[in-house]
XYZ file of N, CA and C in Angstrom:
195
model
N -0.707 8.712 -14.942
C -1.358 9.095 -13.734
C -1.928 7.892 -12.984
N -1.787 7.872 -11.742
C -2.256 6.813 -10.842
C -3.718 6.893 -10.560
N -4.386 5.832 -10.566
C -5.779 5.737 -10.420
C -6.322 5.071 -9.070
N -5.363 4.714 -8.220
C -5.748 4.171 -6.886
C -5.722 5.190 -5.802
N -6.541 4.950 -4.793
C -6.637 5.912 -3.730
C -6.453 5.128 -2.405
N -5.848 5.693 -1.459
C -5.717 5.131 -0.055
C -6.311 6.111 0.897
N -7.393 5.660 1.652
C -7.913 6.465 2.675
C -7.440 5.927 4.031
N -6.816 6.805 4.806
C -6.442 6.397 6.202
C -7.089 7.324 7.216
N -7.517 6.709 8.280
C -8.134 7.546 9.364
C -7.079 7.786 10.440
N -6.773 8.951 10.791
C -5.841 9.355 11.807
C -6.200 10.580 12.504
N -5.492 10.753 13.563
C -5.806 12.046 14.412
C -5.211 13.207 13.586
N -5.818 14.383 13.869
C -5.285 15.580 13.297
C -3.703 15.826 13.581
N -3.408 15.464 14.792
C -2.071 15.620 15.300
C -1.038 14.769 14.406
N -1.435 13.598 14.080
C -0.612 12.774 13.208
C -0.658 13.256 11.880
N -1.814 13.658 11.275
C -1.716 14.125 10.023
C -0.928 15.538 9.898
N -1.024 16.341 10.830
C -0.189 17.485 10.892
C 1.274 17.174 10.913
N 1.721 16.060 11.702
C 3.082 15.580 11.831
C 3.584 15.163 10.528
N 2.686 14.288 9.831
C 3.032 13.787 8.546
C 3.213 14.915 7.505
N 2.313 15.905 7.443
C 2.385 17.123 6.547
C 3.720 17.787 6.830
N 4.053 18.043 8.092
C 5.234 18.784 8.470
C 6.471 17.987 8.026
N 6.512 16.656 8.273
C 7.650 15.896 7.829
C 7.836 15.929 6.324
N 6.708 15.882 5.601
C 6.770 15.975 4.131
C 7.298 17.247 3.677
N 6.947 18.353 4.321
C 7.380 19.612 3.937
C 8.933 19.850 4.165
N 9.429 19.242 5.336
C 10.749 19.383 5.617
C 11.654 18.571 4.597
N 11.082 17.582 4.015
C 11.777 16.770 3.046
C 11.465 17.220 1.636
N 10.660 18.338 1.509
C 10.256 18.856 0.212
C 9.554 17.845 -0.645
N 8.740 17.057 -0.071
C 7.896 15.947 -0.749
C 6.463 16.074 -0.482
N 5.699 15.527 -1.170
C 4.227 15.460 -0.856
C 3.968 14.394 0.127
N 2.825 14.379 0.682
C 2.477 13.148 1.594
C 2.350 11.979 0.886
N 1.876 12.003 -0.368
C 1.909 10.723 -1.204
C 3.243 10.241 -1.456
N 4.262 11.095 -1.622
C 5.549 10.577 -1.972
C 6.112 9.995 -0.676
N 5.811 10.516 0.481
C 6.310 9.996 1.764
C 5.695 8.603 1.929
N 4.431 8.279 1.702
C 3.724 7.123 1.896
C 4.236 6.087 0.861
N 4.424 6.519 -0.367
C 4.972 5.640 -1.336
C 6.392 5.253 -1.042
N 7.107 6.039 -0.516
C 8.572 5.729 -0.168
C 8.582 4.629 0.900
N 7.599 4.830 1.885
C 7.472 3.857 2.978
C 7.036 2.471 2.477
N 6.017 2.474 1.638
C 5.543 1.249 1.046
C 6.652 0.469 0.258
N 7.404 1.275 -0.347
C 8.465 0.631 -1.239
C 9.611 0.053 -0.338
N 9.731 0.414 0.890
C 10.641 -0.058 1.796
C 10.140 -1.367 2.441
N 8.900 -1.831 2.257
C 8.360 -3.038 2.798
C 8.934 -4.206 2.082
N 9.174 -5.236 2.809
C 9.740 -6.435 2.205
C 8.844 -7.031 1.108
N 9.510 -7.457 0.032
C 8.695 -8.031 -1.093
C 8.009 -9.344 -0.736
N 8.481 -10.017 0.291
C 7.920 -11.292 0.645
C 6.432 -11.193 1.053
N 5.925 -10.082 1.439
C 4.401 -9.850 1.595
C 3.749 -9.923 0.246
N 4.303 -9.445 -0.718
C 3.602 -9.375 -2.114
C 3.765 -10.828 -2.634
N 4.854 -11.544 -2.385
C 4.930 -12.939 -2.890
C 3.868 -13.761 -2.211
N 3.678 -13.627 -0.930
C 2.726 -14.528 -0.257
C 1.281 -14.267 -0.784
N 0.954 -13.033 -1.040
C -0.364 -12.863 -1.705
C -0.554 -13.466 -2.990
N 0.574 -13.372 -3.848
C 0.445 -13.992 -5.165
C 0.519 -15.513 -4.993
N 1.321 -16.100 -4.070
C 1.273 -17.527 -3.950
C -0.162 -17.978 -3.516
N -0.755 -17.243 -2.506
C -2.013 -17.661 -2.057
C -3.045 -17.681 -3.169
N -3.016 -16.644 -3.943
C -4.032 -16.624 -5.106
C -3.781 -17.690 -6.020
N -2.451 -18.010 -6.281
C -2.159 -19.066 -7.220
C -2.678 -20.390 -6.795
N -2.454 -20.748 -5.329
C -2.825 -21.944 -4.813
C -4.397 -22.043 -4.800
N -5.091 -20.951 -4.581
C -6.511 -20.822 -4.611
C -7.011 -21.227 -5.975
N -6.401 -20.631 -7.000
C -6.830 -20.847 -8.389
C -6.674 -22.329 -8.799
N -5.470 -22.869 -8.395
C -5.137 -24.209 -8.748
C -5.952 -25.200 -7.988
N -6.456 -24.873 -6.880
C -7.291 -25.770 -6.019
C -8.758 -25.795 -6.457
N -9.114 -24.923 -7.374
C -10.515 -24.825 -7.688
C -10.728 -25.085 -9.217
N -10.395 -26.265 -9.734
C -10.480 -26.440 -11.158
C -11.956 -26.436 -11.485
N -12.236 -25.964 -12.746
C -13.586 -25.934 -13.341
C -13.695 -27.192 -14.260
N -14.737 -27.966 -13.958
C -14.927 -29.087 -14.752
C -15.734 -28.676 -16.131
N -15.278 -29.136 -17.252
C -15.950 -28.859 -18.523
C -16.589 -30.093 -18.978
N -17.949 -29.795 -19.339
C -18.874 -30.994 -19.719
C -18.888 -30.784 -21.299
N -18.587 -31.790 -22.107
C -18.615 -31.723 -23.574
C -20.079 -31.642 -24.057
């Protein structure tokens, strides 16, 4: 079971359009959104990982004996 939630503000017209599209594809709105996210290039994820790695490497913690 997934434990993350995404909240998006949109007009009723867009929400109904999304629900109608999902129904025509015999999918849930969640499945439509997940399919769209899966199509995003992985380079965005790599950039976040690299940024966090650089941040962590740039902030060493001094250890005093």
